[in-house]
Short mmCIF file of C-alpha atoms in Angstrom, two decimals:
data_model
loop_
_atom_site.label_atom_id
_atom_site.label_comp_id
_atom_site.label_asym_id
_atom_site.label_seq_id
_atom_site.Cartn_x
_atom_site.Cartn_y
_atom_site.Cartn_z
CA MET A 1 -18.72 -6.54 -9.02
CA GLU A 2 -17.26 -8.03 -12.55
CA LEU A 3 -19.69 -6.96 -14.69
CA ARG A 4 -18.92 -9.46 -16.85
CA GLY A 5 -22.46 -10.59 -18.15
CA LEU A 6 -23.82 -7.03 -18.50
CA LYS A 7 -20.77 -6.02 -20.71
CA ASP A 8 -21.42 -9.37 -23.18
CA LEU A 9 -24.89 -7.97 -23.58
CA LEU A 10 -24.07 -4.22 -24.29
CA LEU A 11 -21.83 -5.43 -26.78
CA ARG A 12 -24.24 -7.71 -28.20
CA ALA A 13 -26.64 -5.05 -28.72
CA ALA A 14 -23.96 -2.85 -30.39
CA ASN A 15 -23.09 -5.07 -32.86
CA ASP A 16 -26.41 -6.59 -33.34
CA ILE A 17 -29.56 -4.76 -34.87
CA GLU A 18 -32.11 -7.93 -34.64
CA PHE A 19 -30.50 -8.95 -30.41
CA ARG A 20 -31.51 -4.93 -30.06
CA GLU A 21 -34.91 -5.55 -31.23
CA ARG A 22 -35.20 -8.26 -29.24
CA LEU A 23 -34.24 -6.87 -26.26
CA LEU A 24 -37.02 -4.18 -26.84
CA THR A 25 -39.87 -6.90 -27.66
CA ASP A 26 -38.64 -9.71 -25.05
CA PRO A 27 -36.17 -8.40 -22.57
CA SER A 28 -36.58 -11.19 -20.43
CA GLY A 29 -35.91 -14.03 -22.89
CA ALA A 30 -33.33 -11.70 -24.60
CA THR A 31 -31.14 -11.38 -21.69
CA SER A 32 -31.25 -15.03 -20.21
CA GLU A 33 -28.28 -16.47 -21.90
CA PHE A 34 -25.98 -13.79 -20.21
CA ASN A 35 -26.01 -14.79 -16.60
CA LEU A 36 -26.96 -11.60 -15.22
CA SER A 37 -26.30 -11.00 -11.13
CA ASP A 38 -28.41 -8.99 -9.05
CA GLU A 39 -25.94 -6.34 -9.31
CA GLU A 40 -26.37 -5.87 -13.34
CA ARG A 41 -30.21 -6.27 -13.17
CA ASN A 42 -30.11 -3.82 -11.05
CA LEU A 43 -27.95 -1.32 -13.29
CA ILE A 44 -30.28 -2.25 -16.50
CA VAL A 45 -33.13 -1.32 -14.46
CA SER A 46 -31.83 1.83 -13.31
CA ARG A 47 -30.68 3.00 -16.42
CA GLY A 48 -33.78 1.35 -18.63
CA LEU A 49 -35.47 4.16 -20.40
CA THR A 50 -32.31 5.73 -21.58
CA ILE A 51 -30.82 2.21 -22.93
CA GLY A 52 -34.44 1.23 -24.64
CA GLU A 53 -34.31 4.82 -26.53
CA VAL A 54 -30.31 3.89 -27.38
CA LEU A 55 -31.54 0.57 -28.93
CA GLN A 56 -33.80 1.87 -31.09
CA ASP A 57 -31.37 3.61 -33.21
CA LYS A 58 -29.87 1.90 -36.46
CA ASN A 59 -26.34 2.88 -36.43
CA ASP A 60 -23.73 0.71 -34.49
CA PHE A 61 -21.31 3.52 -33.50
CA TYR A 62 -24.17 5.32 -32.21
CA VAL A 63 -25.55 2.59 -30.28
CA TYR A 64 -21.41 1.46 -28.74
CA VAL A 65 -20.94 5.31 -28.23
CA LYS A 66 -24.29 6.15 -25.92
CA ILE A 67 -23.81 2.44 -24.22
CA ILE A 68 -20.09 3.55 -23.25
CA GLU A 69 -21.58 7.22 -22.13
CA LEU A 70 -24.62 5.50 -20.07
CA PHE A 71 -22.42 3.39 -18.06
CA SER A 72 -18.97 5.62 -17.62
CA ASP A 73 -20.14 6.06 -14.02
CA VAL A 74 -20.56 2.69 -12.87
CA GLU A 75 -17.07 1.39 -10.74
CA ASN A 76 -14.91 -1.00 -12.81
CA PHE A 77 -16.87 -0.98 -15.39
CA ALA A 78 -14.24 -0.66 -18.90
CA ALA A 79 -15.02 -0.12 -22.03
CA PHE A 80 -15.25 -3.67 -24.32
CA PRO A 81 -12.71 -4.48 -25.79
CA PRO A 82 -10.28 -3.69 -23.36
CA GLU A 83 -7.27 -0.72 -23.11
CA ILE A 84 -4.42 -2.43 -25.21
CA ASP A 85 -1.80 -0.29 -26.60
CA PHE A 86 -0.88 -1.54 -29.67
CA SER A 87 0.23 -1.10 -33.54
CA PRO A 88 -1.95 -3.99 -35.12
CA SER A 89 -0.16 -6.49 -37.19
CA ASN A 90 -1.86 -7.56 -40.66
CA GLU A 91 -3.58 -10.30 -38.77
CA VAL A 92 -4.94 -8.13 -36.47
CA LEU A 93 -5.75 -5.40 -39.85
CA GLU A 94 -7.67 -8.58 -41.67
CA ALA A 95 -9.63 -9.23 -38.91
CA ALA A 96 -11.06 -5.96 -38.41
CA GLU A 97 -11.72 -5.96 -42.40
CA GLN A 98 -13.93 -9.52 -41.72
CA VAL A 99 -15.57 -7.94 -38.53
CA LYS A 100 -16.57 -4.82 -41.12
CA ARG A 101 -17.47 -7.10 -43.71
CA SER A 102 -19.43 -9.70 -41.52
CA ASP A 103 -23.40 -9.87 -42.02
CA LEU A 104 -24.77 -8.72 -38.42
CA SER A 105 -26.07 -11.97 -37.24
CA THR A 106 -22.11 -12.82 -37.47
CA ARG A 107 -20.75 -9.21 -36.12
CA PHE A 108 -20.36 -10.69 -32.71
CA ASP A 109 -18.15 -13.53 -32.99
CA SER A 110 -16.43 -11.54 -35.54
CA ILE A 111 -15.82 -9.17 -32.71
CA ARG A 112 -15.15 -11.75 -30.17
CA THR A 113 -12.24 -13.35 -32.81
CA LEU A 114 -10.33 -9.62 -33.38
CA VAL A 115 -10.11 -8.99 -29.59
CA ALA A 116 -8.28 -12.69 -28.97
CA GLU A 117 -6.17 -11.87 -31.74
CA VAL A 118 -5.57 -8.17 -30.33
CA GLU A 119 -5.27 -9.89 -26.67
CA GLY A 120 -2.26 -12.46 -27.97
CA HIS A 121 -0.65 -9.33 -30.23
CA ASN A 122 1.35 -8.18 -27.08
CA LYS A 123 2.67 -11.81 -26.55
CA ARG A 124 4.74 -11.57 -29.66
CA ARG A 125 7.08 -9.38 -31.28
CA VAL A 126 6.13 -7.63 -34.51
CA THR A 127 7.81 -5.25 -37.02
CA PRO A 128 6.50 -1.46 -35.80
CA LYS A 129 4.68 0.93 -38.03
CA PRO A 130 7.11 3.14 -40.19
CA LEU A 131 8.15 6.31 -38.23
CA ASP A 132 6.22 9.23 -39.46
CA LEU A 133 8.48 11.87 -40.04
CA ASP A 134 6.48 14.48 -38.40
CA PRO A 135 7.24 13.44 -34.39
CA ILE A 136 4.73 15.10 -33.24
CA PHE A 137 2.45 13.91 -35.20
CA ALA A 138 3.32 10.30 -35.45
CA ASP A 139 0.72 7.45 -35.02
CA TYR A 140 -2.23 9.30 -34.33
CA ASP A 141 -5.80 8.31 -35.28
CA VAL A 142 -7.85 10.81 -34.20
CA TYR A 143 -7.05 14.50 -34.21
CA ILE A 144 -9.50 16.79 -32.51
CA ALA A 145 -8.76 20.42 -33.91
CA GLY A 146 -9.65 24.04 -32.80
CA LEU A 147 -9.94 26.35 -36.38
CA GLY A 148 -10.10 29.47 -34.11
CA ILE A 149 -13.29 31.77 -34.45
CA ALA A 150 -12.70 33.57 -37.37
CA ALA A 151 -11.17 30.70 -38.79
CA LEU A 152 -9.95 30.95 -41.71
CA ASP A 153 -7.12 33.59 -40.00
CA GLN A 154 -6.85 31.57 -37.22
CA VAL A 155 -5.98 28.02 -37.87
CA THR A 156 -2.45 27.52 -36.51
CA PRO A 157 0.17 25.71 -38.63
CA GLU A 158 -0.19 22.89 -36.34
CA VAL A 159 -4.13 22.49 -36.92
CA GLU A 160 -3.04 22.85 -40.40
CA ARG A 161 -0.13 20.03 -40.38
CA ALA A 162 -2.91 17.45 -38.95
CA LEU A 163 -5.71 18.77 -41.80
CA GLY A 164 -3.21 17.89 -44.21
CA LYS A 165 -2.57 14.34 -42.67
CA SER A 166 -6.09 13.20 -42.26
CA LYS A 167 -7.81 10.89 -44.62
CA GLU A 168 -10.95 12.44 -44.04
CA VAL A 169 -12.08 15.79 -41.91
CA LEU A 170 -15.41 16.11 -40.31
CA TYR A 171 -16.27 19.42 -38.90
CA VAL A 172 -18.83 21.70 -37.42
CA ALA A 173 -18.42 25.64 -37.88
CA SER A 174 -19.97 27.85 -39.90
CA GLY A 175 -17.55 30.49 -41.71
CA ILE A 176 -17.28 31.63 -45.19
CA GLY A 177 -15.18 29.27 -47.06
CA ILE A 178 -14.39 26.70 -44.69
CA LYS A 179 -15.69 24.06 -46.19
CA GLU A 180 -13.38 25.21 -49.59
CA TYR A 181 -10.65 25.42 -47.37
CA LEU A 182 -10.60 22.06 -45.96
CA GLN A 183 -11.12 20.54 -49.04
CA THR A 184 -7.75 22.05 -49.94
CA LYS A 185 -6.39 19.96 -47.29
CA THR A 186 -7.85 16.40 -47.76
CA SER A 187 -10.08 14.46 -49.73
CA LYS A 188 -13.23 14.01 -47.91
CA VAL A 189 -14.43 16.58 -45.77
CA THR A 190 -17.77 16.19 -43.50
CA ASP A 191 -20.32 18.71 -42.51
CA LEU A 192 -21.54 17.71 -39.09
CA SER A 193 -23.55 19.95 -38.23
CA PRO A 194 -26.82 19.62 -41.04
CA ILE A 195 -26.79 15.94 -40.42
CA SER A 196 -26.72 15.86 -36.15
CA TYR A 197 -28.89 18.85 -35.14
CA LYS A 198 -32.61 17.77 -35.24
CA GLU A 199 -35.22 20.98 -34.11
CA PHE A 200 -36.24 20.14 -30.79
CA ASP A 201 -34.63 17.10 -29.89
CA ASN A 202 -32.14 17.12 -27.07
CA ARG A 203 -28.37 18.38 -27.98
CA SER A 204 -26.86 15.83 -26.35
CA ASN A 205 -28.43 13.62 -28.80
CA ALA A 206 -26.58 15.06 -31.68
CA TYR A 207 -23.20 15.55 -29.98
CA THR A 208 -23.64 11.87 -29.57
CA PHE A 209 -23.90 11.35 -33.41
CA MET A 210 -20.93 13.36 -34.11
CA ALA A 211 -18.73 11.61 -31.69
CA ALA A 212 -20.19 8.18 -33.39
CA LYS A 213 -19.09 9.53 -37.06
CA VAL A 214 -16.01 10.67 -36.33
CA ILE A 215 -14.93 6.98 -34.35
CA GLU A 216 -16.72 5.25 -37.38
CA ALA A 217 -14.30 6.98 -39.64
CA ALA A 218 -11.27 6.91 -37.57
CA LEU A 219 -11.77 2.67 -37.68
CA SER A 220 -12.47 2.46 -41.41
CA ASN A 221 -9.35 4.79 -42.94
CA PRO A 222 -7.65 6.75 -39.94
CA PRO A 223 -6.07 8.88 -39.88
CA VAL A 224 -9.19 11.64 -39.37
CA THR A 225 -10.05 15.38 -37.66
CA LEU A 226 -12.77 16.53 -36.06
CA ALA A 227 -12.18 20.20 -36.77
CA LEU A 228 -14.22 22.38 -34.26
CA TYR A 229 -15.10 26.61 -34.34
CA GLY A 230 -12.69 27.73 -31.53
CA HIS A 231 -11.04 26.04 -29.36
CA PRO A 232 -11.97 22.17 -29.88
CA VAL A 233 -12.44 21.26 -25.77
CA VAL A 234 -13.87 24.53 -24.73
CA PHE A 235 -17.50 24.52 -24.20
CA ALA A 236 -17.73 21.49 -26.76
CA TYR A 237 -18.64 17.78 -25.87
CA PRO A 238 -18.02 15.64 -28.67
CA PRO A 239 -14.16 15.70 -28.47
CA PHE A 240 -14.65 14.25 -24.51
CA LEU A 241 -17.10 11.45 -25.94
CA VAL A 242 -14.31 10.75 -28.75
CA LEU A 243 -11.70 10.66 -26.03
CA GLN A 244 -13.44 8.63 -24.49
CA MET A 245 -14.51 5.91 -27.21
CA SER A 246 -11.01 6.48 -28.94
CA LYS A 247 -9.10 4.94 -25.58
CA ALA A 248 -11.96 2.39 -25.14
CA LEU A 249 -11.36 1.20 -28.70
CA GLY A 250 -7.37 1.60 -29.12
CA LEU A 251 -7.28 4.39 -30.87
CA LYS A 252 -4.89 6.91 -30.53
CA ALA A 253 -6.09 10.57 -30.29
CA LYS A 254 -4.51 13.98 -30.07
CA VAL A 255 -6.19 17.58 -28.66
CA LEU A 256 -4.90 20.51 -30.98
CA PRO A 257 -5.87 24.29 -29.29
CA GLY A 258 -7.21 26.99 -31.14
CA ILE A 259 -8.22 30.56 -30.53
CA SER A 260 -11.41 30.46 -28.20
CA SER A 261 -14.44 32.95 -28.07
CA MET A 262 -12.63 33.77 -24.70
CA ASP A 263 -9.37 34.92 -26.19
CA CYS A 264 -11.05 36.95 -28.56
CA LEU A 265 -13.45 38.72 -26.03
CA PHE A 266 -10.30 39.63 -24.12
CA ALA A 267 -8.59 41.54 -27.34
CA ASP A 268 -12.15 43.32 -28.46
CA LEU A 269 -13.03 44.54 -24.80
CA MET A 270 -9.39 44.67 -23.72
CA VAL A 271 -10.10 42.84 -20.48
CA ASP A 272 -6.72 41.69 -18.66
CA PRO A 273 -7.77 38.48 -16.31
CA GLY A 274 -4.48 39.04 -14.26
CA GLN A 275 -6.14 41.90 -13.18
CA ASN A 276 -8.75 40.97 -11.00
CA GLY A 277 -9.05 37.56 -12.12
CA VAL A 278 -11.96 35.94 -14.00
CA LEU A 279 -15.15 34.36 -12.91
CA MET A 280 -16.44 32.27 -15.52
CA TYR A 281 -19.84 30.10 -15.89
CA GLU A 282 -22.36 28.55 -18.19
CA ALA A 283 -25.36 30.48 -18.31
CA THR A 284 -27.81 27.97 -16.91
CA ASP A 285 -25.38 25.50 -14.74
CA MET A 286 -25.31 28.98 -12.75
CA LEU A 287 -28.89 29.57 -12.04
CA LEU A 288 -29.29 25.90 -12.02
CA ARG A 289 -26.79 25.79 -8.78
CA LYS A 290 -27.37 29.12 -7.63
CA ARG A 291 -24.04 29.66 -8.02
CA PRO A 292 -22.52 32.99 -6.43
CA LEU A 293 -21.57 35.90 -7.99
CA ILE A 294 -18.50 38.36 -6.98
CA PRO A 295 -18.75 41.58 -8.20
CA ASP A 296 -14.89 42.88 -7.76
CA VAL A 297 -14.33 39.95 -10.60
CA PRO A 298 -15.15 40.20 -13.96
CA LEU A 299 -18.17 37.87 -14.80
CA ILE A 300 -17.89 35.61 -17.82
CA LEU A 301 -21.16 34.09 -18.55
CA TRP A 302 -21.09 31.10 -21.74
CA GLN A 303 -23.94 30.37 -23.67
CA VAL A 304 -26.58 32.81 -22.65
CA GLY A 305 -27.89 33.03 -25.50
CA THR A 306 -29.24 28.95 -25.49
CA LEU A 307 -30.39 29.98 -21.82
CA GLU A 308 -32.83 27.25 -19.78
CA THR A 309 -32.99 24.96 -22.24
CA SER A 310 -31.06 21.58 -23.38
CA LEU A 311 -33.20 21.12 -26.73
CA TYR A 312 -31.77 22.62 -30.31
CA LEU A 313 -34.17 25.59 -32.21
CA ASN A 314 -32.49 27.87 -33.89
CA ALA A 315 -34.93 30.85 -33.03
CA PRO A 316 -34.71 34.26 -31.38
CA SER A 317 -36.01 34.35 -27.69
CA LYS A 318 -38.36 35.81 -25.95
CA PRO A 319 -37.79 38.33 -23.42
CA ASN A 320 -39.41 36.48 -20.65
CA ARG A 321 -36.41 34.00 -21.29
CA PHE A 322 -34.04 36.12 -19.02
CA ASN A 323 -35.99 36.97 -16.07
CA ARG A 324 -34.45 34.38 -13.91
CA LEU A 325 -30.83 35.42 -15.46
CA VAL A 326 -31.73 39.31 -14.79
CA SER A 327 -32.63 38.33 -10.91
CA HIS A 328 -30.73 36.30 -10.16
CA LEU A 329 -27.37 39.18 -11.10
CA ARG A 330 -29.62 41.44 -9.19
CA GLU A 331 -28.48 39.91 -5.86
CA PHE A 332 -24.60 40.98 -6.69
CA TYR A 333 -25.29 44.10 -9.09
CA PRO A 334 -27.13 47.01 -8.96
CA GLU A 335 -29.67 47.29 -11.80
CA ASP A 336 -28.19 50.09 -13.91
CA HIS A 337 -24.98 48.07 -13.98
CA GLU A 338 -23.77 48.17 -17.61
CA ILE A 339 -22.88 44.71 -18.99
CA TYR A 340 -21.80 43.45 -22.29
CA ALA A 341 -23.00 41.53 -24.68
CA TYR A 342 -20.56 39.78 -27.24
CA PHE A 343 -20.36 37.73 -30.09
CA ALA A 344 -16.64 37.23 -31.72
CA SER A 345 -16.97 37.68 -35.31
CA ILE A 346 -16.49 34.57 -37.48
CA TYR A 347 -15.67 36.81 -40.48
CA PRO A 348 -12.12 38.02 -40.73
CA LEU A 349 -13.08 41.46 -41.84
CA ALA A 350 -16.21 42.04 -39.88
CA PRO A 351 -15.73 43.62 -35.88
CA PRO A 352 -17.57 41.97 -33.35
CA THR A 353 -21.26 42.24 -32.35
CA ILE A 354 -21.64 43.98 -28.80
CA TYR A 355 -24.11 45.37 -27.19
CA LYS A 356 -23.65 47.18 -24.16
CA PHE A 357 -26.54 47.83 -21.96
CA PRO A 358 -27.83 48.31 -17.94
CA ILE A 359 -29.09 45.09 -16.52
CA LYS A 360 -32.51 46.45 -16.52
CA SER A 361 -32.73 46.68 -20.08
CA PHE A 362 -31.77 43.01 -20.59
CA GLU A 363 -35.41 41.70 -21.90
CA SER A 364 -34.51 44.08 -24.55
CA HIS A 365 -32.09 42.37 -26.38
CA ALA A 366 -33.92 39.16 -26.09
CA GLN A 367 -34.53 38.62 -29.85
CA VAL A 368 -30.85 39.78 -30.87
CA LEU A 369 -29.07 37.20 -28.66
CA HIS A 370 -28.82 34.15 -30.23
CA GLY A 371 -26.36 31.05 -28.85
CA GLY A 372 -23.33 32.66 -30.16
CA PHE A 373 -23.54 35.09 -27.80
CA THR A 374 -21.40 35.21 -24.31
CA LEU A 375 -22.38 37.66 -21.63
CA TYR A 376 -19.04 39.98 -20.09
CA VAL A 377 -20.10 41.80 -16.51
CA PRO A 378 -17.48 44.08 -15.63
CA PRO A 379 -16.89 44.44 -12.18
CA THR A 380 -18.36 47.04 -10.00
CA VAL A 381 -15.99 47.60 -7.63
CA SER A 382 -12.02 46.97 -6.65
CA ARG A 383 -11.06 44.63 -3.57
CA PRO A 384 -9.14 46.28 -1.15
CA LEU A 385 -5.61 45.08 0.08
CA ALA A 386 -5.91 42.60 2.79
CA ASP A 387 -2.76 41.55 3.92
CA PHE A 388 -0.14 44.87 4.18
CA HIS A 389 2.69 43.28 5.18
CA LEU A 390 2.97 40.75 1.75
CA ALA A 391 2.14 43.83 -0.07
CA ASP A 392 6.00 45.02 1.31
CA LEU A 393 7.66 41.73 0.89
CA VAL A 394 6.61 41.48 -2.88
CA THR A 395 9.22 44.12 -3.43
CA ASP A 396 12.24 42.91 -0.79
CA LEU A 397 14.81 41.35 -2.34
CA ALA A 398 15.54 39.55 1.00
CA HIS A 399 12.30 38.07 0.83
CA LEU A 400 12.89 37.09 -3.02
CA HIS A 401 15.83 35.04 -1.89
CA ARG A 402 13.95 33.61 1.30
CA ILE A 403 11.95 31.84 -0.97
CA ALA A 404 13.89 30.90 -3.97
CA GLN A 405 17.20 29.15 -4.78
CA THR A 406 18.84 32.26 -5.67
CA GLU A 407 22.24 30.59 -4.19
CA HIS A 408 23.39 29.52 -7.53
CA ARG A 409 23.73 33.48 -9.02
CA LYS A 410 26.90 34.81 -9.51
CA SER A 411 25.72 38.47 -9.44
CA GLU A 412 22.63 40.26 -8.63
CA ILE A 413 22.88 42.26 -11.93
CA GLN A 414 19.26 43.40 -13.59
CA SER A 415 18.44 42.81 -16.89
CA PRO A 416 15.14 44.38 -18.88
CA SER A 417 13.82 40.86 -18.45
CA GLY A 418 14.82 40.66 -14.77
CA PRO A 419 17.84 38.74 -13.07
CA VAL A 420 20.71 37.49 -15.49
CA PRO A 421 21.37 33.74 -14.93
CA SER A 422 24.91 32.22 -14.05
CA GLY A 423 26.39 32.04 -17.61
CA GLU A 424 24.54 34.40 -19.56
CA ALA A 425 25.48 38.05 -19.78
#
C-alpha cells in the first residue's frame, strides 16, 4: 500500500504543534483532509494510544523521531523526506534555513518547498563540497563515538579526530573530567543525561529524546558527535535511532567503536572467548524468553542491576528482585556454583568492582548491584570431543592441502608465524 495520506498526516503532525493539538481534540476533523485509506486508518487505530502520547510533546524533532520509530515495522513505509544522497546546493541550504526560521503555521509548506528543491537537486550538476583533508572523516554530519570505559585513558585516536572536527559534542558518560576533556576538543558540549532521564519514566523515552537532540544539532550546525561511554552500539539504543533518522533525513553518519565493558571483563577476569566460546544475554530478556543456558560455555548477563524493569530509577535493589534470575540459573547450575558480579572501573587509577559469590547467596548482594553491573558465570563442566576424526585432521598437512589453495606456495618452509608466502623470506 502507498501510505501517502498517512505520511502526509504524520509529516504535518511532526512539524505543526497546532495540528497535533487538533488531532488530540478532534481526530476526525483533523484527518478528514488527508483522504486516508482503510489500511491507513487501521494503522492509526492500532497505534492510536502511542501516537496520542507522542503528539502531546512540544519538541518537533522528538515527535519526528518517535513517528519514524513507531511505523518502522510497516512494509513500504519510508521516512519523509525520501532518502536522497546529495551534497546540498546553496539554494537547498537557504531553503533549509527558511524552514528553521518559519512560523509553525507555515513550516509544513516550507518543508514541502525544501523537499521539492532537494528532489530536483540530483537532476543538475553542482559544485561538490570541498574535500576533507582526512578522507576517513570526509562529509559526515553525525559521528557516533565510543569513549571507552575509563574514558580519558581509552579514547581512541579515531574518536579524538571526530571530536575535534565536531561543532558540538552531545555525550552520555559519568567519569571524572569527561566534560572538561570534551571542552578541549570542541566549543559546545552538552550532557544529555540530566535533561533526558526522569525517574519512574520509561528509559526508551530518554533514548528517543537523546536521539532527537542529536538530530536537531546535526541539522542546525553539523558535524556533531554523539559520544557514549563504552562501545557506542553495545547496549545503547539512541545510536540506532540516530542512524535511522540520519538515513531518513539524508544525513551522513559514521559509527566509531570504543572499548566496551566486555573488553574490560575479558581482561580483568582473564576470560578467553576462544577457549570455550561465550554465551551472552540481556538479563531481563533472558527471563522473558526463558532462554536456555549451556553449562560448559561461559555466560555473560548484561544489565543485571536493572533487572525486570524498563523504567528509570537510580535506587538500590531489594533482595526479591533477583528471585526469578536465581531460579533460572538453578535450572542449569548447582546452587553453590560461584559467579562474578563485575563492574568495570570508570576511573583510570581505580580497580574494577568484583563480587564473587555462590548462586544461592545472590540476594545478599542485592543492594550493591547497581545498573552498571554485569554477571559472569564460569562454566561448570568441559564438553568432551565428539569428532575424533576431525581432531586428527586439524594437524594433518595433507588435509590442509585438500582444503586450502596451497599450490601457489613455492615451499613448505615454516616461519614462527606460519608458512612463508611466495615472494617472502
